[in-house]
Tab-separated table of C-alpha atoms in Angstrom:
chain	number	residue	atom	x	y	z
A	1	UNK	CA	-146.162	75.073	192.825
A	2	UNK	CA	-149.211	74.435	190.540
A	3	UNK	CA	-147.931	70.652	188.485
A	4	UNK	CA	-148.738	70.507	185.309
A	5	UNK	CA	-149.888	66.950	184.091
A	6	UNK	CA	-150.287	66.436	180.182
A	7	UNK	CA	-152.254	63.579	178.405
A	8	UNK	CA	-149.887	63.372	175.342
A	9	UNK	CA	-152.152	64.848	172.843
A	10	UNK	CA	-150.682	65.856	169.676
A	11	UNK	CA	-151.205	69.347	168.330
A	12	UNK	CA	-154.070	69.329	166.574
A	13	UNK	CA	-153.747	73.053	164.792
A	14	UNK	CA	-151.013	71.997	162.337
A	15	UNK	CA	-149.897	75.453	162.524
A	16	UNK	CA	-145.889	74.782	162.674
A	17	UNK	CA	-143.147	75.702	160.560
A	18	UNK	CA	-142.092	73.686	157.755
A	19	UNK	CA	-138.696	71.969	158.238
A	20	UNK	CA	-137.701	74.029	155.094
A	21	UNK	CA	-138.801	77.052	156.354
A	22	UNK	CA	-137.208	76.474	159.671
A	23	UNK	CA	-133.908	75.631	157.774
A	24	UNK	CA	-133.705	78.902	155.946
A	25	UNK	CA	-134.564	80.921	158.911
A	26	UNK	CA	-131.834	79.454	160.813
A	27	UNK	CA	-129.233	79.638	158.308
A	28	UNK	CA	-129.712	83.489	157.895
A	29	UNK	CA	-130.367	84.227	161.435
A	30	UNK	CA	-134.030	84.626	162.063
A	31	UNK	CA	-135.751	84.214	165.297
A	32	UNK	CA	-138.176	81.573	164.816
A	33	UNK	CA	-140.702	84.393	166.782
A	34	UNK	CA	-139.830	86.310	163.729
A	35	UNK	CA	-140.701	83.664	161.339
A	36	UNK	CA	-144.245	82.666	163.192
A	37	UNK	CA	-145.155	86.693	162.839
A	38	UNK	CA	-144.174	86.756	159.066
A	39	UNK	CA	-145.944	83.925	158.379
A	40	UNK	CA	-149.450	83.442	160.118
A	41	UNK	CA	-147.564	80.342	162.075
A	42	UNK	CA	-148.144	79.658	165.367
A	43	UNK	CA	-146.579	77.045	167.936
A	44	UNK	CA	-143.760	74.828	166.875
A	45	UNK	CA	-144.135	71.299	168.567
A	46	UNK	CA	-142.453	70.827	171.689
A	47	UNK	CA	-140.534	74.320	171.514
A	48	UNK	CA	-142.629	75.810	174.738
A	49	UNK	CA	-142.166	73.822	177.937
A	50	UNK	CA	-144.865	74.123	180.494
A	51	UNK	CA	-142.669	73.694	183.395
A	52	UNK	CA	-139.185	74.924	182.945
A	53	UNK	CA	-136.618	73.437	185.145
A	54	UNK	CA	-134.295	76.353	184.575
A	55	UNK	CA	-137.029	78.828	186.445
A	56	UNK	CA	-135.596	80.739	189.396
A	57	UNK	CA	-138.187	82.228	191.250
A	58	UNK	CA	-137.805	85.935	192.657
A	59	UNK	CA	-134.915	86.585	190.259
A	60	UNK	CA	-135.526	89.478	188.683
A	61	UNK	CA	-134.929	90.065	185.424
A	62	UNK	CA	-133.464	87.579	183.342
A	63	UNK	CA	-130.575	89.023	181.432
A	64	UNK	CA	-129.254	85.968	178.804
A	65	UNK	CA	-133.563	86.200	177.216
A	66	UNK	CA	-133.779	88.381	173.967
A	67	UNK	CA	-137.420	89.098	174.659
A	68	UNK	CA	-138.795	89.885	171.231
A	69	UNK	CA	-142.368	91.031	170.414
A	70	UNK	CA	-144.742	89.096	172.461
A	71	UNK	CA	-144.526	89.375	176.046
A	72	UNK	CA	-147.022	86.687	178.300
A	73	UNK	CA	-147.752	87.711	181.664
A	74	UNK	CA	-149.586	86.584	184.868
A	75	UNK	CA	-149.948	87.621	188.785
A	76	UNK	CA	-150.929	86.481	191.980
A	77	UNK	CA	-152.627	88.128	194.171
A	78	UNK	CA	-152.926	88.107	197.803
A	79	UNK	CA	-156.478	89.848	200.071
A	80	UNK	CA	-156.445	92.908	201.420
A	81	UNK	CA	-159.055	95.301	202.918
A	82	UNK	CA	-161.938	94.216	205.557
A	83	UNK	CA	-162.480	90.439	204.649
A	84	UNK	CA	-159.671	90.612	202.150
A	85	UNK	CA	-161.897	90.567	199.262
A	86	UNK	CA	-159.490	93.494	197.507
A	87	UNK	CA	-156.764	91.972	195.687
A	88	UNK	CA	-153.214	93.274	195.278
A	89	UNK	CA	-150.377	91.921	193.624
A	90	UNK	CA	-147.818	90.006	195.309
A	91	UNK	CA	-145.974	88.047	192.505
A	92	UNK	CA	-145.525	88.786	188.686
A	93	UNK	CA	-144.386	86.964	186.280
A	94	UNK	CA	-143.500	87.159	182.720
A	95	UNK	CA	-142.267	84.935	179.814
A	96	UNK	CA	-140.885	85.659	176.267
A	97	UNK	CA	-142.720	84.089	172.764
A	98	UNK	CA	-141.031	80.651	173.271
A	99	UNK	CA	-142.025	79.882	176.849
A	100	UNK	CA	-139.054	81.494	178.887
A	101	UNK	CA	-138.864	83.200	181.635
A	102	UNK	CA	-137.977	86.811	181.387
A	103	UNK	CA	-138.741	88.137	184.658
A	104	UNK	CA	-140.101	86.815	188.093
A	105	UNK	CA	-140.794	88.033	191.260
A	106	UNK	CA	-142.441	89.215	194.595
A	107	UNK	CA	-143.997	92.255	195.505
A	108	UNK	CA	-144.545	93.708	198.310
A	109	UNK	CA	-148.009	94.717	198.662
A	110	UNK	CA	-149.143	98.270	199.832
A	111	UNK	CA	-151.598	97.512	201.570
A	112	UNK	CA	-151.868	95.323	204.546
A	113	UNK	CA	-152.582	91.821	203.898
A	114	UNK	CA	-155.246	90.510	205.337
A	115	UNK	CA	-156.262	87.055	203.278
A	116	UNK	CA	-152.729	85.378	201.458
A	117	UNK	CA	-154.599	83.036	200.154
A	118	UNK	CA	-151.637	80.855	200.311
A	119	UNK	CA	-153.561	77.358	198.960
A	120	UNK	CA	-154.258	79.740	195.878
A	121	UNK	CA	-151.763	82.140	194.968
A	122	UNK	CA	-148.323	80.066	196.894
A	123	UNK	CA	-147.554	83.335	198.618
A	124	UNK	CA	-147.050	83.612	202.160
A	125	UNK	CA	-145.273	86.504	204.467
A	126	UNK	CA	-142.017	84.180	204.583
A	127	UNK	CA	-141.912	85.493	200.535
A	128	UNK	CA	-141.835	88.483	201.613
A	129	UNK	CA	-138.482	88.636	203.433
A	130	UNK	CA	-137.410	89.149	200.166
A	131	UNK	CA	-140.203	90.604	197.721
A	132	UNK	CA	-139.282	94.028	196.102
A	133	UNK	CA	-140.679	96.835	196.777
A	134	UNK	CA	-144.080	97.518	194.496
A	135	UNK	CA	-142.752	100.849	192.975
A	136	UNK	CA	-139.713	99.422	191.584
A	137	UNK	CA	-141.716	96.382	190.173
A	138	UNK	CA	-144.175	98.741	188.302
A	139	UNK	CA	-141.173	100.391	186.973
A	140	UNK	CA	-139.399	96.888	185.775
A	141	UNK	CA	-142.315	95.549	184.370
A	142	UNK	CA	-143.239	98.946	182.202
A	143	UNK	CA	-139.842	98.860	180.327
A	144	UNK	CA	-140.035	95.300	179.727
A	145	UNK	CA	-143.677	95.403	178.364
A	146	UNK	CA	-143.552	99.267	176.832
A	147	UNK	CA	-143.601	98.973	172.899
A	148	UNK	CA	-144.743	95.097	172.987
A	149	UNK	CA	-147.698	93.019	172.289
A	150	UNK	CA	-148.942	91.756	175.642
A	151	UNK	CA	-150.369	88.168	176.225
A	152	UNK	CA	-152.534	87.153	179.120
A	153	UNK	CA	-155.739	85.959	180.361
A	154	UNK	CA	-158.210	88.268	182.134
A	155	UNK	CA	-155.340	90.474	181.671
A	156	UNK	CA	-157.409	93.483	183.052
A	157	UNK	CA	-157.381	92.545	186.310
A	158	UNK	CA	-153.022	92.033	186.237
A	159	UNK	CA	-152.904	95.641	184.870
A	160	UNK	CA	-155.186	96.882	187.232
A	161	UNK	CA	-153.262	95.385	190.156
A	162	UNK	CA	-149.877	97.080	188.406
A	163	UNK	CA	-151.641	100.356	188.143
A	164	UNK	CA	-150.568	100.169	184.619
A	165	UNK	CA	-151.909	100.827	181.392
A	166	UNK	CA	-151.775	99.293	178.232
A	167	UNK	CA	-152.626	100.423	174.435
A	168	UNK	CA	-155.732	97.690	173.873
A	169	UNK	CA	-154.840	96.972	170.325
A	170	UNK	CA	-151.174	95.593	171.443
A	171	UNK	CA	-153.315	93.068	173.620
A	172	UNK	CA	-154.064	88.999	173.157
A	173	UNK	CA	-156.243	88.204	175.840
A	174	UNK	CA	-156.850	84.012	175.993
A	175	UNK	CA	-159.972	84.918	178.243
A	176	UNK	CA	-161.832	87.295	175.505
A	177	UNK	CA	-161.043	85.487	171.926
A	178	UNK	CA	-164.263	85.186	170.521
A	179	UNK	CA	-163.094	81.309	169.434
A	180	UNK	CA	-163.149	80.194	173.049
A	181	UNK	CA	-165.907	81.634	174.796
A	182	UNK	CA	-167.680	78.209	174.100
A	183	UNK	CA	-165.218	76.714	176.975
A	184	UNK	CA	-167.073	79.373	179.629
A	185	UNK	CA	-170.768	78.847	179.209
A	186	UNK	CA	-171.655	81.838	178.967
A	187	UNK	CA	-168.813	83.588	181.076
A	188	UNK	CA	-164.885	84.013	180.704
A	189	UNK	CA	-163.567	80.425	180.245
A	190	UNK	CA	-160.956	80.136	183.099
A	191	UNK	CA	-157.004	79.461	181.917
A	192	UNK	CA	-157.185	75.716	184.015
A	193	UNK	CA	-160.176	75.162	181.665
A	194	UNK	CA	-158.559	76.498	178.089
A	195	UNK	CA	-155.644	74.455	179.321
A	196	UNK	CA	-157.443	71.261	179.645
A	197	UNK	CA	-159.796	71.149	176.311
A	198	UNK	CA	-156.985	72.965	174.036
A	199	UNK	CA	-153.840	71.712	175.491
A	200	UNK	CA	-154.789	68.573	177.047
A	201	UNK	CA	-152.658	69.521	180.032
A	202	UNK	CA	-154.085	69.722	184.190
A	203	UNK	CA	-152.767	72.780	185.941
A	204	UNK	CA	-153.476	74.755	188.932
A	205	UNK	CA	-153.965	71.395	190.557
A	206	UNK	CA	-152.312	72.868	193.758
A	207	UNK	CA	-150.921	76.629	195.003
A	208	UNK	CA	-150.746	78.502	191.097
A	209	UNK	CA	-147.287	79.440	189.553
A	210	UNK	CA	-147.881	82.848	187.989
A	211	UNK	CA	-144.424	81.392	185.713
A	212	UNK	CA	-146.254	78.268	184.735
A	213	UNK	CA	-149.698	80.084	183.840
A	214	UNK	CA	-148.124	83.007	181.777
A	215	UNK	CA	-146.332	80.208	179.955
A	216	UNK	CA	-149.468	78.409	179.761
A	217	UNK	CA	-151.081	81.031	178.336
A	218	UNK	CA	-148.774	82.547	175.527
A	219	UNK	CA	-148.883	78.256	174.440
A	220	UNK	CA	-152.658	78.933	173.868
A	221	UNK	CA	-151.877	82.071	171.959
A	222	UNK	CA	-149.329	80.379	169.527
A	223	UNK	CA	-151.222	77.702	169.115
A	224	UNK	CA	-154.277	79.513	167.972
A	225	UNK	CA	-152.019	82.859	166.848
A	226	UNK	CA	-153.639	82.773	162.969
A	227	UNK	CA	-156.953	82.854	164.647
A	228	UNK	CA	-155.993	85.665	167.170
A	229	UNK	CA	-154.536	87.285	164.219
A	230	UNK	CA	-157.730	87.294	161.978
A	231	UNK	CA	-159.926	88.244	165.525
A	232	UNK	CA	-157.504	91.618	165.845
A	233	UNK	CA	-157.365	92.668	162.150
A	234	UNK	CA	-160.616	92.625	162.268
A	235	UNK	CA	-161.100	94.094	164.983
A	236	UNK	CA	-159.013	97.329	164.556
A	237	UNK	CA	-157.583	97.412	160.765
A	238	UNK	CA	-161.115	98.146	158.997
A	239	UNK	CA	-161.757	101.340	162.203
A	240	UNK	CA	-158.328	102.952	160.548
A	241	UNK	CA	-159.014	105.112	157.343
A	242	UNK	CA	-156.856	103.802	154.392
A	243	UNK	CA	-155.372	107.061	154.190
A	244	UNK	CA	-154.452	107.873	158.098
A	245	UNK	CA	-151.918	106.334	159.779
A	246	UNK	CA	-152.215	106.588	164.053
A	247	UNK	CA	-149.877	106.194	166.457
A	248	UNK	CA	-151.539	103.959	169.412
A	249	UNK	CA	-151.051	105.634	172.567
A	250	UNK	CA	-148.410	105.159	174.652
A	251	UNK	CA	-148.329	102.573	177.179
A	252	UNK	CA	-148.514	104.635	180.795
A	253	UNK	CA	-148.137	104.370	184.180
A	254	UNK	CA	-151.758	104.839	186.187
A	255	UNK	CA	-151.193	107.836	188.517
């Protein structure tokens, strides 16, 4: 499902950790995540894989991941409604800072399917002999992602399809940073395009991997996190008076 194919290009940010750094961090127990947050940093060469060979599709929740702050997540969708130009969500998937998978599976959609879109989205009804049930999905998904910074592209529509909510602040959308919309021409540069002028990787060549395109997308983000950073500061630092401190609203199911 959806190869990845990468031209070798080095990473052309400079925005890893020192071997120093990295040293100390490790000696006294700090999660390298940690250490990229504390310090502006983003990706560390060759510490996200695109295509994992340790990903089990449909498993759930992965117990043996720490998941940390920064959650990266992507769906597929399949068509429903007259024509089957509705989408609803029939796989989710989600990966921790460094790439790994945290939690994948299918859903059972609501609605009746009309449109898989199998070449597209690599779902078809055999998946769902054994897709969960959409309720308890929502309900996985929301205690995984409650309380953490969300990554994702177009991430609206993945929310939308999850009927949940998120706070907007503790959001990195790839598909909105100001840095990027030079890739779209004048509309939302697509992931398979951010992929191929900042990573110099090809994916989506075939049926999509919602595994391999959240991990594709949190790479962008560390990659280009000290820009993202600067982009959100800001963004919503200089609309909080010095003196007031808010609490962001809670993250909440859609009724």
């Amino acid at each position: 499902m959806g190869g990845v194919h990468s031209s070798g290009v080095g990473d052309e940010s400079n925005t890893g950790q020192s071997p120093s750094i990295g040293l100390w961090a490790t000696d006294r127990g700090v999660s390298s995540e940690a250490l990229a947050d504390a310090y502006g940093l983003g990706i560390k060469e060759s510490s996200v894989t695109v295509a994992a060979h340790n990903d089990r599709v449909n498993h759930g929740r992965s117990c043996n991941v720490d998941v940390g702050k920064y959650v990266g997540l992507d769906c597929e969708m399949v068509g429903v409604g007259q024509g089957g130009h509705e989408s609803a969500l029939a796989r989710i998937s989600l990966v921790d800072f460094h790439g790994r998978q945290i939690y994948d599976s299918y859903v059972k959609p609501r609605e009746r399917v009309t449109d898989w879109r199998t070449a597209v989205s690599g779902v078809s009804q055999r998946e769902m002999r054994f897709a969960r049930e959409f309720e308890e999905v929502q309900r996985e998904v929301y205690d995984i992602i409650e309380g953490r910074i969300l990554v994702g592209h177009d991430i609206k529509h993945d929310l939308d399809a999850l009927k949940l909510s998120h706070p907007p602040r503790d959001i990195r959308d790839t598909a909105k940073h100001h840095a990027f919309k030079k890739y779209g021409h004048g509309r939302k540069p697509s992931l398979r395009v951010l992929a191929r002028e900042l990573l110099a990787i090809e994916i989506q060549e075939g049926p999509h991997s919602s595994t391999e395109d959240a991990r594709v997308t949190m790479l962008i983000f560390r990659k280009y996190k000290p820009s993202f950073d600067t982009e959100h500061a800001n963004r919503y630092q200089q609309r909080t008076p010095p003196t007031t401190t808010r609490k962001s609203k809670k993250h909440r199911r859609k009724q």
